[in-house]
């Protein structure tokens, strides 16, 4: 009765955690270990365990009809996790009960559990894979950055092999014999995780090429393109390591940093379990990444984690007090490696403070960090550490890292937080801040999202490339809307009808969006598409009206390139017709023909249209690799609205880097930093990387960026 009561109380507590208040992966993780151990305990004591199923059944029957997301998938998780665990634990316990006294059976069971869990933990520690399978806890997917956790065939095979082992042990206990013992031994061998999980050797078979320079080693896949990408990453990594070594005051002679460069996010997800994120393992001085951009905006963040291990020491290379100070770990990486080009660190913190969403400092630098909204927690911690560094220098932050946590540093965090808030209240508004805050800093923390895993699964179900009837696809999109609770799936469905040329279906869904109250972003796209349709019919006035409605859906910082360019061309019907087709088609031949038409029409176009046409052509020739032509057109793209002008300046700086004109690139990056606080945050690493790759930058005659203290 005690175990049943405690288990029931545990289930009631889970009912108040939204991700676990329905059948699915989170609930399977939360239930498998407790129910397996309780079944094992009941078996060891020779007691029945069927009553443990009752509270789980009541939990599902009472909550699933109200909170259910994907019940069929949830039932699979329930069987493979807690279900198989219950059968295995009870069978193992019953056999131990028959073989030993109660005391010895309990000790042997405890030894088995501790050994199995320790082996799984050790494997997670030494092998690069982030996910793990184990007999008692079932599955650990690792940090749910990607949200969607699919039931892999390897996990199904592992749990079925465990079920087979339980059945073979039960059979052998009923009919002891040598053949029965051999069957049990064979079944036991099939349950070893090594059959189902990869290891470092698996990575070496895929990433079999090695590129090395002083302090950095890169493993990449065979092929010229992969080698060029690895060389680009190596150049950036060498600079980041040298630059961060000075700031972090770490050992110059420390062991090299190893970078595993995967050819795609899908390959990385299959091999180590993280699809869309870059992962650092500080205690092994490793970074696991797939290429994103050049230079990669996330490499510096992970390099901070790896080099920070020299400061923190210990078995994990992170500050421990006695638990990891996640706010300090991630905050330092964000402060030294900001990668958001839309809004600065302090700008993001100021926006969150204004909206009442800025986390408290005491929550940021405690275990509560991981329970909050990921992006808000990361950026707020980084902004606070950046504020401390500006007041007292980076040495104060590094000392806290060495001591194991910010709360051990002796700083008066409450007074610092008050001064920080006063500074944030005076922070000037940034262009694009509102859009960035809406896109990246809204939403709920993972413990408050009802169906994060199921929503992602439903999206993939709706967006499948399979040829399915239109009615069935629309039903799937509406299922996503029911799970997510917003109109974004309708907007995606309208986009699909637009691409397919189904005008009737598009208008029907768009009218429903208007009736339901879609987001400003989706309404902007809706009116923009209607403007394209009107211009295609030659109705200039209707096109202008729809463009005006699109602009009215959000303030200027929320407007994006396609909309602004259309507005600049609003009086030039011929080019307005072209731009709609140019920006929406994915056919490169059609785009090329339209680009030639833009080039021919440029001289005769009205003055407001010329900068827009020039900017489109600059980006087109950049994509084609004609960099000198792109530079020529980029210089003509003036004047432009503020957001577009800022984007064009960033584009021209990147273009100068690609053309290997470092002095011009540095001049443009510095000009961009004068008008964009987010780019001001990034200027030190951009200028430093330029100087590392092009030493002649020191002779450019341009004042370099102020170094970090």
XYZ file of C-alpha atoms in Angstrom:
709
model
C 0.000 0.000 0.000
C 2.879 2.369 0.742
C 4.438 1.890 -2.702
C 1.042 2.176 -4.409
C 0.250 5.378 -2.500
C 3.624 6.949 -3.280
C 3.321 5.983 -6.945
C -0.180 7.471 -7.122
C 1.040 10.728 -5.550
C 3.859 10.801 -8.110
C 1.345 10.412 -10.955
C -0.817 13.202 -9.535
C 2.262 15.462 -9.490
C 2.996 14.592 -13.145
C -0.561 15.580 -14.059
C 0.338 19.211 -13.256
C 3.328 19.199 -15.659
C 1.817 19.928 -19.120
C 4.233 17.811 -21.242
C 3.578 14.812 -18.982
C -0.177 15.229 -18.570
C -0.800 13.043 -21.624
C 0.604 9.925 -23.261
C 3.874 10.514 -25.086
C 7.658 10.558 -24.841
C 7.954 12.826 -21.736
C 5.531 10.674 -19.740
C 7.343 7.507 -20.848
C 10.617 8.946 -19.547
C 8.964 9.991 -16.287
C 7.278 6.613 -15.667
C 9.661 3.916 -16.887
C 12.244 3.974 -14.082
C 9.738 4.275 -11.164
C 7.415 1.547 -12.401
C 10.294 -0.800 -13.307
C 11.876 -0.412 -9.867
C 8.535 -0.830 -8.074
C 7.762 -3.968 -10.103
C 11.243 -5.295 -9.293
C 10.697 -4.587 -5.584
C 7.312 -6.328 -5.614
C 8.822 -9.321 -7.403
C 11.723 -9.608 -4.960
C 9.254 -9.599 -2.054
C 7.040 -12.165 -3.774
C 4.114 -9.750 -3.973
C 1.652 -9.058 -6.767
C 2.241 -5.944 -8.846
C -0.860 -5.785 -11.008
C -2.242 -2.970 -8.838
C 0.519 -0.676 -10.155
C -1.217 -0.711 -13.533
C -4.435 0.732 -12.062
C -3.196 4.305 -11.352
C -1.531 4.462 -14.792
C -4.762 3.343 -16.459
C -6.791 5.896 -14.477
C -4.224 8.586 -15.340
C -4.591 7.851 -19.061
C -8.386 7.498 -19.011
C -8.961 10.709 -17.048
C -6.390 13.005 -18.683
C -5.864 11.745 -22.236
C -9.360 12.733 -23.488
C -8.692 16.337 -22.381
C -4.914 16.713 -22.857
C -4.199 14.066 -25.493
C -2.011 15.065 -28.425
C -1.253 11.912 -30.407
C -2.849 9.032 -28.523
C -1.786 6.221 -30.870
C 1.878 7.282 -30.715
C 1.516 7.808 -26.968
C 0.306 4.223 -26.520
C 3.431 2.962 -28.298
C 5.579 4.982 -25.900
C 3.567 3.664 -22.946
C 4.118 0.053 -23.978
C 7.786 0.311 -25.002
C 8.752 2.317 -21.923
C 6.755 1.628 -18.729
C 5.012 -1.477 -20.136
C 8.141 -3.427 -21.035
C 9.868 -2.096 -17.909
C 7.035 -3.400 -15.706
C 7.201 -6.899 -17.240
C 11.001 -7.037 -17.081
C 11.227 -5.742 -13.505
C 8.511 -8.060 -12.180
C 9.963 -11.130 -13.926
C 13.489 -10.409 -12.703
C 12.231 -9.837 -9.164
C 10.218 -13.088 -9.121
C 13.246 -15.108 -10.269
C 15.482 -13.534 -7.615
C 12.775 -14.280 -5.031
C 12.861 -17.973 -5.958
C 16.658 -18.206 -6.040
C 17.667 -16.309 -2.892
C 16.489 -15.226 0.507
C 14.717 -11.879 0.724
C 17.850 -10.097 1.950
C 20.149 -11.547 -0.698
C 17.585 -11.080 -3.448
C 17.225 -7.406 -2.511
C 20.985 -6.876 -2.452
C 21.423 -8.626 -5.789
C 18.600 -6.582 -7.350
C 20.118 -3.336 -6.047
C 23.509 -4.376 -7.435
C 21.986 -5.072 -10.858
C 20.203 -1.711 -10.952
C 23.247 0.281 -9.814
C 25.550 -1.552 -12.236
C 23.219 -1.050 -15.202
C 22.591 2.641 -14.497
C 26.302 3.282 -13.874
C 27.229 1.582 -17.148
C 24.685 3.715 -19.022
C 25.980 6.887 -17.359
C 29.582 5.957 -18.126
C 28.687 5.354 -21.762
C 27.079 8.793 -21.989
C 30.239 10.243 -20.447
C 32.820 8.655 -22.763
C 30.894 8.226 -26.031
C 29.696 11.144 -28.201
C 26.086 9.928 -28.462
C 23.619 12.069 -26.503
C 20.914 9.406 -26.339
C 21.016 6.177 -24.387
C 19.011 2.976 -23.971
C 18.947 1.142 -20.652
C 16.917 -1.699 -19.147
C 15.556 0.191 -16.133
C 15.053 3.799 -17.311
C 14.252 2.895 -20.911
C 15.399 5.768 -23.110
C 17.179 9.053 -22.585
C 17.031 11.178 -25.726
C 19.341 13.842 -24.380
C 18.469 17.559 -24.224
C 15.252 18.111 -26.206
C 16.573 20.967 -28.322
C 14.880 19.527 -31.396
C 11.634 18.790 -29.504
C 10.530 15.996 -31.834
C 11.532 12.562 -30.472
C 10.711 9.815 -32.937
C 10.403 6.163 -31.913
C 13.487 4.739 -33.611
C 13.668 1.191 -34.873
C 16.750 0.609 -32.721
C 14.773 1.504 -29.577
C 11.933 -0.824 -30.560
C 14.440 -3.644 -31.149
C 16.131 -2.988 -27.798
C 12.908 -3.016 -25.784
C 11.601 -6.115 -27.585
C 14.894 -7.893 -26.874
C 14.418 -6.974 -23.205
C 10.893 -8.386 -23.324
C 12.262 -11.557 -24.915
C 14.858 -11.824 -22.136
C 12.116 -11.548 -19.505
C 10.072 -14.298 -21.180
C 13.108 -16.565 -21.546
C 14.002 -16.089 -17.859
C 10.450 -16.931 -16.851
C 10.508 -20.067 -19.026
C 13.915 -21.117 -17.673
C 12.712 -20.663 -14.089
C 9.765 -22.965 -14.769
C 11.807 -25.611 -16.622
C 15.455 -25.375 -15.571
C 17.809 -27.009 -18.080
C 21.050 -26.373 -19.943
C 19.251 -25.442 -23.207
C 17.082 -22.997 -21.253
C 20.194 -21.429 -19.729
C 21.766 -21.077 -23.176
C 18.613 -19.369 -24.473
C 18.665 -16.931 -21.544
C 22.362 -16.185 -22.163
C 21.732 -15.528 -25.851
C 18.775 -13.278 -25.054
C 20.898 -11.393 -22.534
C 23.579 -10.773 -25.168
C 20.960 -9.267 -27.498
C 20.034 -6.685 -24.841
C 23.519 -5.149 -24.635
C 23.194 -1.476 -25.710
C 26.248 -1.730 -27.957
C 24.120 -3.496 -30.557
C 21.760 -0.523 -30.811
C 23.893 2.552 -30.057
C 26.828 3.869 -32.020
C 30.191 4.819 -30.557
C 33.262 6.796 -31.518
C 34.238 4.121 -34.025
C 30.920 4.689 -35.808
C 31.839 8.356 -36.204
C 35.302 7.491 -37.523
C 33.756 5.321 -40.229
C 31.635 8.230 -41.513
C 33.972 11.170 -40.792
C 37.144 9.433 -41.941
C 39.153 12.451 -43.119
C 41.415 14.425 -40.783
C 42.465 18.069 -41.078
C 44.814 19.426 -38.444
C 46.622 22.591 -37.515
C 48.142 23.875 -34.304
C 45.539 23.486 -31.565
C 42.598 22.289 -33.725
C 41.768 18.904 -35.293
C 38.790 18.458 -37.635
C 37.263 15.153 -38.736
C 35.089 15.411 -41.836
C 33.582 13.300 -44.589
C 35.467 12.442 -47.754
C 34.934 14.757 -50.739
C 36.212 18.058 -52.150
C 33.208 20.082 -50.975
C 33.453 18.680 -47.447
C 37.185 19.404 -47.393
C 36.643 23.029 -48.443
C 34.054 23.425 -45.706
C 36.446 21.869 -43.180
C 39.218 24.270 -44.232
C 36.892 27.234 -43.717
C 35.884 25.951 -40.262
C 39.551 25.292 -39.414
C 40.527 28.867 -40.264
C 37.727 30.253 -38.099
C 38.403 27.792 -35.256
C 42.091 28.742 -35.115
C 41.176 32.409 -34.732
C 38.445 31.748 -32.171
C 40.780 29.574 -30.109
C 43.576 32.152 -30.129
C 41.232 35.058 -29.376
C 39.293 33.312 -26.611
C 42.454 31.950 -25.006
C 43.492 35.543 -24.270
C 40.091 36.544 -22.887
C 39.558 33.384 -20.839
C 43.169 33.388 -19.637
C 43.320 29.653 -20.372
C 46.433 27.635 -21.097
C 47.960 28.277 -24.525
C 49.559 24.808 -24.412
C 46.263 23.049 -23.640
C 45.375 19.926 -25.686
C 43.908 20.531 -29.142
C 40.204 21.086 -29.720
C 38.616 18.308 -31.797
C 35.774 19.267 -34.146
C 33.560 16.596 -35.672
C 32.119 18.221 -38.810
C 29.029 16.365 -40.039
C 27.884 16.714 -43.671
C 24.281 17.475 -42.665
C 22.020 17.850 -39.659
C 20.317 14.567 -40.579
C 23.622 12.678 -40.413
C 24.461 14.282 -37.088
C 21.031 13.395 -35.718
C 21.434 9.773 -36.775
C 24.933 9.408 -35.325
C 24.762 11.316 -32.030
C 21.117 12.299 -31.556
C 21.146 16.104 -31.992
C 19.728 17.288 -35.305
C 19.651 21.054 -35.325
C 22.127 22.097 -32.643
C 25.882 22.247 -32.182
C 27.084 20.336 -29.133
C 30.248 20.777 -27.057
C 31.715 18.177 -24.686
C 34.126 20.281 -22.598
C 35.630 17.382 -20.629
C 36.730 15.770 -23.924
C 37.537 19.074 -25.675
C 35.164 18.167 -28.509
C 32.674 20.063 -30.662
C 30.074 18.258 -32.779
C 28.651 20.461 -35.522
C 27.209 20.649 -38.997
C 28.072 23.613 -41.203
C 25.552 26.458 -41.250
C 27.080 29.680 -42.588
C 30.519 31.089 -43.335
C 31.762 32.108 -40.854
C 29.742 29.805 -38.643
C 27.847 31.946 -36.078
C 27.709 29.219 -33.411
C 31.277 27.892 -33.400
C 32.549 30.591 -31.035
C 29.818 29.796 -28.499
C 30.859 26.137 -28.339
C 34.554 27.046 -28.326
C 33.933 29.040 -25.126
C 32.530 25.885 -23.511
C 35.560 23.816 -24.525
C 38.214 26.357 -23.526
C 36.294 27.138 -20.341
C 37.105 23.599 -19.180
C 40.664 24.819 -18.469
C 39.205 27.308 -15.989
C 36.632 25.072 -14.327
C 38.551 21.796 -14.223
C 36.809 18.820 -12.644
C 35.352 15.725 -14.335
C 33.005 17.705 -16.605
C 34.971 20.881 -17.277
C 32.149 23.146 -16.056
C 31.509 25.128 -12.829
C 30.012 22.866 -10.136
C 28.400 24.106 -6.906
C 27.789 21.118 -6.400
C 25.412 21.038 -9.407
C 26.439 22.728 -12.669
C 25.862 26.496 -12.729
C 24.143 26.372 -16.119
C 23.468 30.113 -16.163
C 27.176 30.874 -15.818
C 28.163 28.174 -18.327
C 25.757 29.277 -21.062
C 25.790 32.956 -20.130
C 29.557 33.207 -20.619
C 29.302 31.507 -24.013
C 26.513 33.874 -25.078
C 28.329 36.960 -23.782
C 31.560 36.092 -25.615
C 29.900 34.607 -28.674
C 26.704 36.523 -29.504
C 25.268 35.424 -32.831
C 21.926 37.256 -33.070
C 22.099 39.793 -35.906
C 18.664 41.270 -35.211
C 19.036 42.489 -31.648
C 21.892 43.061 -29.203
C 22.204 41.257 -25.889
C 21.268 44.315 -23.866
C 18.528 45.166 -26.363
C 16.985 41.721 -25.898
C 17.211 42.050 -22.109
C 15.653 45.528 -22.237
C 12.784 44.224 -24.363
C 12.179 41.306 -22.002
C 12.242 43.659 -19.004
C 9.723 45.957 -20.681
C 7.415 42.980 -21.353
C 7.837 41.570 -17.842
C 9.590 38.455 -19.168
C 13.151 39.034 -17.991
C 14.151 36.154 -15.663
C 15.375 37.012 -12.168
C 19.118 36.774 -11.608
C 18.643 34.344 -8.712
C 16.764 32.030 -11.115
C 19.319 32.396 -13.894
C 22.229 31.189 -11.773
C 20.544 28.200 -10.147
C 18.978 24.908 -11.222
C 15.870 26.896 -12.252
C 17.784 28.140 -15.313
C 16.972 24.949 -17.233
C 13.276 25.119 -16.345
C 12.728 28.472 -18.038
C 12.256 29.460 -21.671
C 15.551 28.497 -23.320
C 16.234 31.571 -25.428
C 15.155 34.010 -22.720
C 17.342 32.299 -20.114
C 20.403 32.093 -22.369
C 20.268 35.681 -23.565
C 19.421 37.144 -20.159
C 22.333 35.311 -18.503
C 24.680 36.469 -21.266
C 23.482 40.064 -21.006
C 23.965 40.098 -17.218
C 27.516 38.714 -17.453
C 28.280 41.233 -20.189
C 27.044 43.982 -17.851
C 29.317 42.711 -15.037
C 32.273 42.605 -17.435
C 31.661 46.192 -18.533
C 31.601 47.337 -14.910
C 34.351 45.186 -13.416
C 36.134 43.447 -16.290
C 36.081 39.851 -17.483
C 38.452 38.764 -14.719
C 35.570 38.882 -12.211
C 33.523 36.524 -14.374
C 36.501 34.197 -14.934
C 37.138 34.004 -11.189
C 33.514 32.956 -10.652
C 33.954 30.281 -13.333
C 37.021 28.937 -11.525
C 35.291 28.941 -8.122
C 32.337 26.901 -9.378
C 29.529 29.439 -9.685
C 28.564 33.098 -9.741
C 27.134 32.890 -6.223
C 30.612 31.936 -4.959
C 32.201 35.045 -6.446
C 31.373 37.305 -3.496
C 29.442 39.714 -5.733
C 26.326 41.416 -4.412
C 24.043 40.052 -7.127
C 20.979 41.920 -5.874
C 22.662 45.329 -6.176
C 24.129 44.397 -9.550
C 20.694 43.317 -10.751
C 19.154 46.649 -9.690
C 21.865 48.639 -11.500
C 21.459 46.419 -14.547
C 17.710 47.027 -14.640
C 18.268 50.789 -14.366
C 20.651 50.615 -17.308
C 18.183 48.530 -19.346
C 15.385 51.049 -18.762
C 17.572 53.708 -20.392
C 18.587 51.464 -23.307
C 17.588 53.124 -26.609
C 15.119 51.225 -28.813
C 16.718 49.166 -31.576
C 15.569 48.835 -35.161
C 14.077 45.359 -35.560
C 13.854 44.709 -31.810
C 10.095 44.197 -31.792
C 10.232 41.638 -34.580
C 13.124 39.789 -32.924
C 11.326 39.662 -29.575
C 8.149 38.316 -31.168
C 10.004 35.670 -33.170
C 12.562 34.486 -30.643
C 11.535 35.433 -27.114
C 7.826 34.682 -26.891
C 6.287 31.322 -26.067
C 6.511 29.039 -23.050
C 9.243 27.048 -21.361
C 9.437 23.365 -22.186
C 7.724 22.369 -18.934
C 4.734 24.533 -19.868
C 4.322 23.382 -23.471
C 1.478 20.919 -23.628
C 2.437 18.953 -26.743
C 5.904 19.989 -27.998
C 6.800 16.536 -29.287
C 3.414 15.839 -30.843
C 3.196 19.247 -32.553
C 6.507 18.621 -34.300
C 5.379 15.134 -35.297
C 2.085 16.520 -36.618
C 3.927 19.142 -38.698
C 6.020 16.443 -40.342
C 2.905 14.358 -40.879
C 1.189 17.289 -42.620
C 4.189 18.383 -44.689
C 5.055 14.904 -45.947
C 6.276 14.603 -49.531
C 3.920 11.661 -50.090
C 1.209 12.099 -52.700
C -1.935 12.255 -50.569
C -5.412 13.662 -51.378
C -5.924 17.379 -50.811
C -8.686 16.765 -48.245
C -6.438 14.473 -46.214
C -3.585 16.988 -46.242
C -5.903 19.777 -45.097
C -7.168 17.524 -42.302
C -3.567 17.008 -41.154
C -2.887 20.752 -41.137
C -6.000 21.300 -39.055
C -4.766 18.652 -36.623
C -1.577 20.690 -36.186
C -3.708 23.784 -35.534
C -5.713 21.917 -32.895
C -2.506 20.835 -31.133
C -0.638 24.142 -31.355
C -3.580 26.428 -30.647
C -2.659 29.072 -33.255
C -3.279 29.901 -36.924
C 0.245 29.265 -38.165
C -0.739 25.899 -39.749
C -3.465 27.679 -41.733
C -0.869 30.153 -43.007
C 1.361 27.259 -44.051
C -1.569 25.596 -45.816
C -2.383 28.854 -47.626
C 1.269 29.052 -48.723
C 0.995 25.526 -50.082
C -2.150 26.324 -52.077
C -0.381 29.447 -53.375
C 2.601 27.402 -54.610
C 0.285 24.888 -56.285
C -1.729 27.644 -57.970
C -4.969 26.625 -56.233
C -6.474 30.126 -56.013
C -9.829 28.939 -54.686
C -8.264 26.926 -51.858
C -5.866 29.751 -51.019
C -8.636 32.360 -50.748
C -10.805 30.034 -48.662
C -8.019 29.433 -46.117
C -6.964 33.097 -46.094
C -10.518 34.211 -45.379
C -10.609 31.765 -42.479
C -7.328 33.255 -41.212
C -8.869 36.720 -41.295
C -11.917 35.475 -39.410
C -9.836 33.709 -36.748
C -7.361 36.556 -36.266
C -3.986 35.474 -37.634
C -0.624 36.881 -36.554
C 0.722 40.128 -38.014
C 3.399 38.252 -39.939
C 0.887 35.884 -41.538
C -1.496 38.726 -42.360
C 1.359 40.615 -44.005
C 2.085 37.668 -46.274
C -1.624 37.240 -46.988
C -2.073 40.831 -48.189
C 1.219 40.687 -50.073
C 0.049 37.659 -52.065
C -3.204 39.455 -52.868
C -1.168 42.439 -54.027
C 0.793 40.122 -56.350
C -2.448 38.723 -57.749
C -3.834 42.226 -58.333
C -0.662 43.416 -60.087
C -0.719 40.288 -62.247
C -4.239 41.287 -63.359
C -2.961 44.797 -64.066
C -4.992 46.404 -61.271
C -2.485 48.903 -59.874
C -4.879 50.522 -57.409
C -5.967 47.253 -55.791
C -2.335 46.180 -55.581
C -1.439 49.424 -53.769
C -4.323 48.910 -51.327
C -3.217 45.379 -50.445
C 0.401 46.504 -50.027
C -0.769 49.308 -47.741
C -2.700 46.749 -45.676
C 0.389 44.545 -45.497
C 2.486 47.480 -44.272
C -0.194 48.370 -41.733
C -0.057 44.936 -40.097
C 3.174 45.841 -38.292
C 5.430 48.810 -37.522
C 8.445 49.410 -39.813
C 10.901 47.123 -37.941
C 8.594 44.177 -38.574
C 8.613 44.598 -42.353
C 10.870 42.381 -44.413
C 12.654 42.515 -47.751
C 9.978 41.200 -50.115
C 7.279 43.516 -48.792
C 9.464 46.635 -48.782
C 10.712 46.035 -52.311
C 7.161 45.592 -53.543
C 6.191 48.870 -51.866
C 9.070 50.689 -53.561
C 7.823 49.339 -56.908
C 4.156 50.131 -56.242
C 3.963 52.772 -59.026
C 5.940 50.658 -61.500
C 3.358 48.048 -62.493
C 5.538 46.235 -65.016
C 8.369 45.612 -62.557
C 5.901 44.959 -59.728
C 4.494 42.092 -61.797
C 8.006 40.748 -62.289
C 9.056 41.013 -58.658
C 6.109 38.958 -57.423
C 7.071 36.092 -59.720
C 10.804 36.556 -59.028
C 10.479 36.338 -55.246
C 8.023 33.423 -55.157
C 9.319 31.044 -57.829
C 11.942 28.388 -57.098
C 12.709 27.845 -60.800
C 16.188 29.252 -61.443
C 15.577 29.561 -65.192
C 12.501 31.703 -64.562
C 14.466 33.798 -62.059
C 17.286 34.250 -64.563
C 14.878 35.468 -67.236
C 13.270 37.906 -64.797
C 16.704 39.146 -63.663
C 17.587 39.930 -67.276
C 14.275 41.789 -67.622
C 15.065 43.803 -64.465
C 18.485 44.699 -65.880
C 16.952 45.916 -69.136
C 14.240 47.897 -67.319
C 16.536 49.552 -64.763
C 17.380 52.721 -66.717
C 13.773 53.481 -67.662
C 12.326 52.643 -64.234
C 10.982 55.451 -61.988
C 13.429 56.765 -59.376
C 11.843 55.028 -56.307
C 12.018 51.690 -58.141
C 15.700 51.801 -59.076
C 17.238 51.111 -55.629
C 14.893 48.151 -55.138
C 15.754 46.687 -58.547
C 19.466 47.259 -57.927
C 19.346 45.460 -54.575
C 17.505 42.485 -56.082
C 20.094 42.252 -58.859
C 22.972 42.557 -56.378
C 21.678 39.559 -54.451
C 20.999 37.647 -57.665
C 24.530 38.083 -59.025
C 25.929 37.218 -55.603
C 24.057 33.902 -55.697
C 25.362 33.298 -59.223
C 28.932 33.950 -58.049
C 29.430 37.114 -60.169
C 30.781 39.090 -57.229
C 32.021 42.162 -59.115
C 28.620 42.612 -60.766
C 26.969 42.126 -57.380
C 29.191 44.870 -55.922
C 28.322 47.189 -58.804
C 24.578 46.745 -58.307
C 24.872 46.955 -54.524
C 26.438 50.427 -54.815
C 23.409 51.573 -56.824
C 20.926 50.294 -54.204
C 20.489 53.644 -52.487
C 18.422 55.150 -50.874
C 16.414 52.382 -49.187
C 14.090 52.259 -46.144
C 15.972 51.866 -42.818
C 15.517 48.114 -42.333
C 16.381 47.397 -45.958
C 19.334 49.802 -45.853
C 20.700 48.002 -42.791
C 20.271 44.641 -44.492
C 21.961 45.943 -47.640
C 24.959 47.220 -45.633
C 25.342 43.808 -43.976
C 25.110 42.143 -47.391
C 27.738 44.476 -48.858
C 30.137 43.759 -45.959
C 29.764 40.022 -46.540
C 30.241 40.631 -50.247
C 33.506 42.490 -49.612
C 34.751 39.530 -47.554
C 33.883 37.140 -50.378
C 35.704 39.411 -52.845
C 38.690 39.371 -50.438
C 38.773 43.134 -49.989
C 39.343 43.097 -46.206
C 39.745 46.849 -45.680
C 36.431 47.557 -47.391
C 34.777 44.748 -45.435
C 36.087 46.144 -42.140
C 34.915 49.643 -43.049
C 31.428 48.344 -43.793
C 31.238 46.222 -40.632
C 32.220 49.250 -38.580
C 29.630 51.401 -40.361
C 27.000 48.759 -39.635
C 28.023 48.670 -35.966
C 27.309 52.408 -35.733
C 23.615 51.878 -36.530
C 22.974 48.333 -35.244
C 23.670 47.407 -31.594
C 23.422 43.710 -32.480
C 26.213 44.095 -35.034
C 28.145 46.186 -32.509
C 28.156 43.102 -30.266
C 29.556 41.059 -33.147
C 32.140 43.599 -34.332
C 35.101 42.437 -32.160
C 34.972 38.874 -33.442
C 34.263 39.946 -37.035
C 37.164 42.399 -37.132
C 39.402 39.924 -35.301
C 38.616 37.140 -37.757
C 39.290 39.501 -40.671
C 42.646 40.487 -39.176
C 43.529 36.833 -38.599
C 42.750 35.842 -42.195
C 44.108 39.058 -43.729
C 47.023 40.513 -41.708
C 47.084 43.516 -44.057
C 43.966 44.807 -42.262
C 46.313 46.394 -39.721
C 47.457 48.764 -42.489
C 43.942 49.767 -43.576
C 44.041 53.097 -41.776
C 40.725 52.393 -40.038
C 40.480 52.573 -36.272
C 40.110 48.977 -35.014
C 37.323 47.940 -32.690
C 37.956 48.443 -28.988
C 39.284 45.174 -27.530
C 37.338 43.271 -24.904
C 38.665 43.856 -21.404
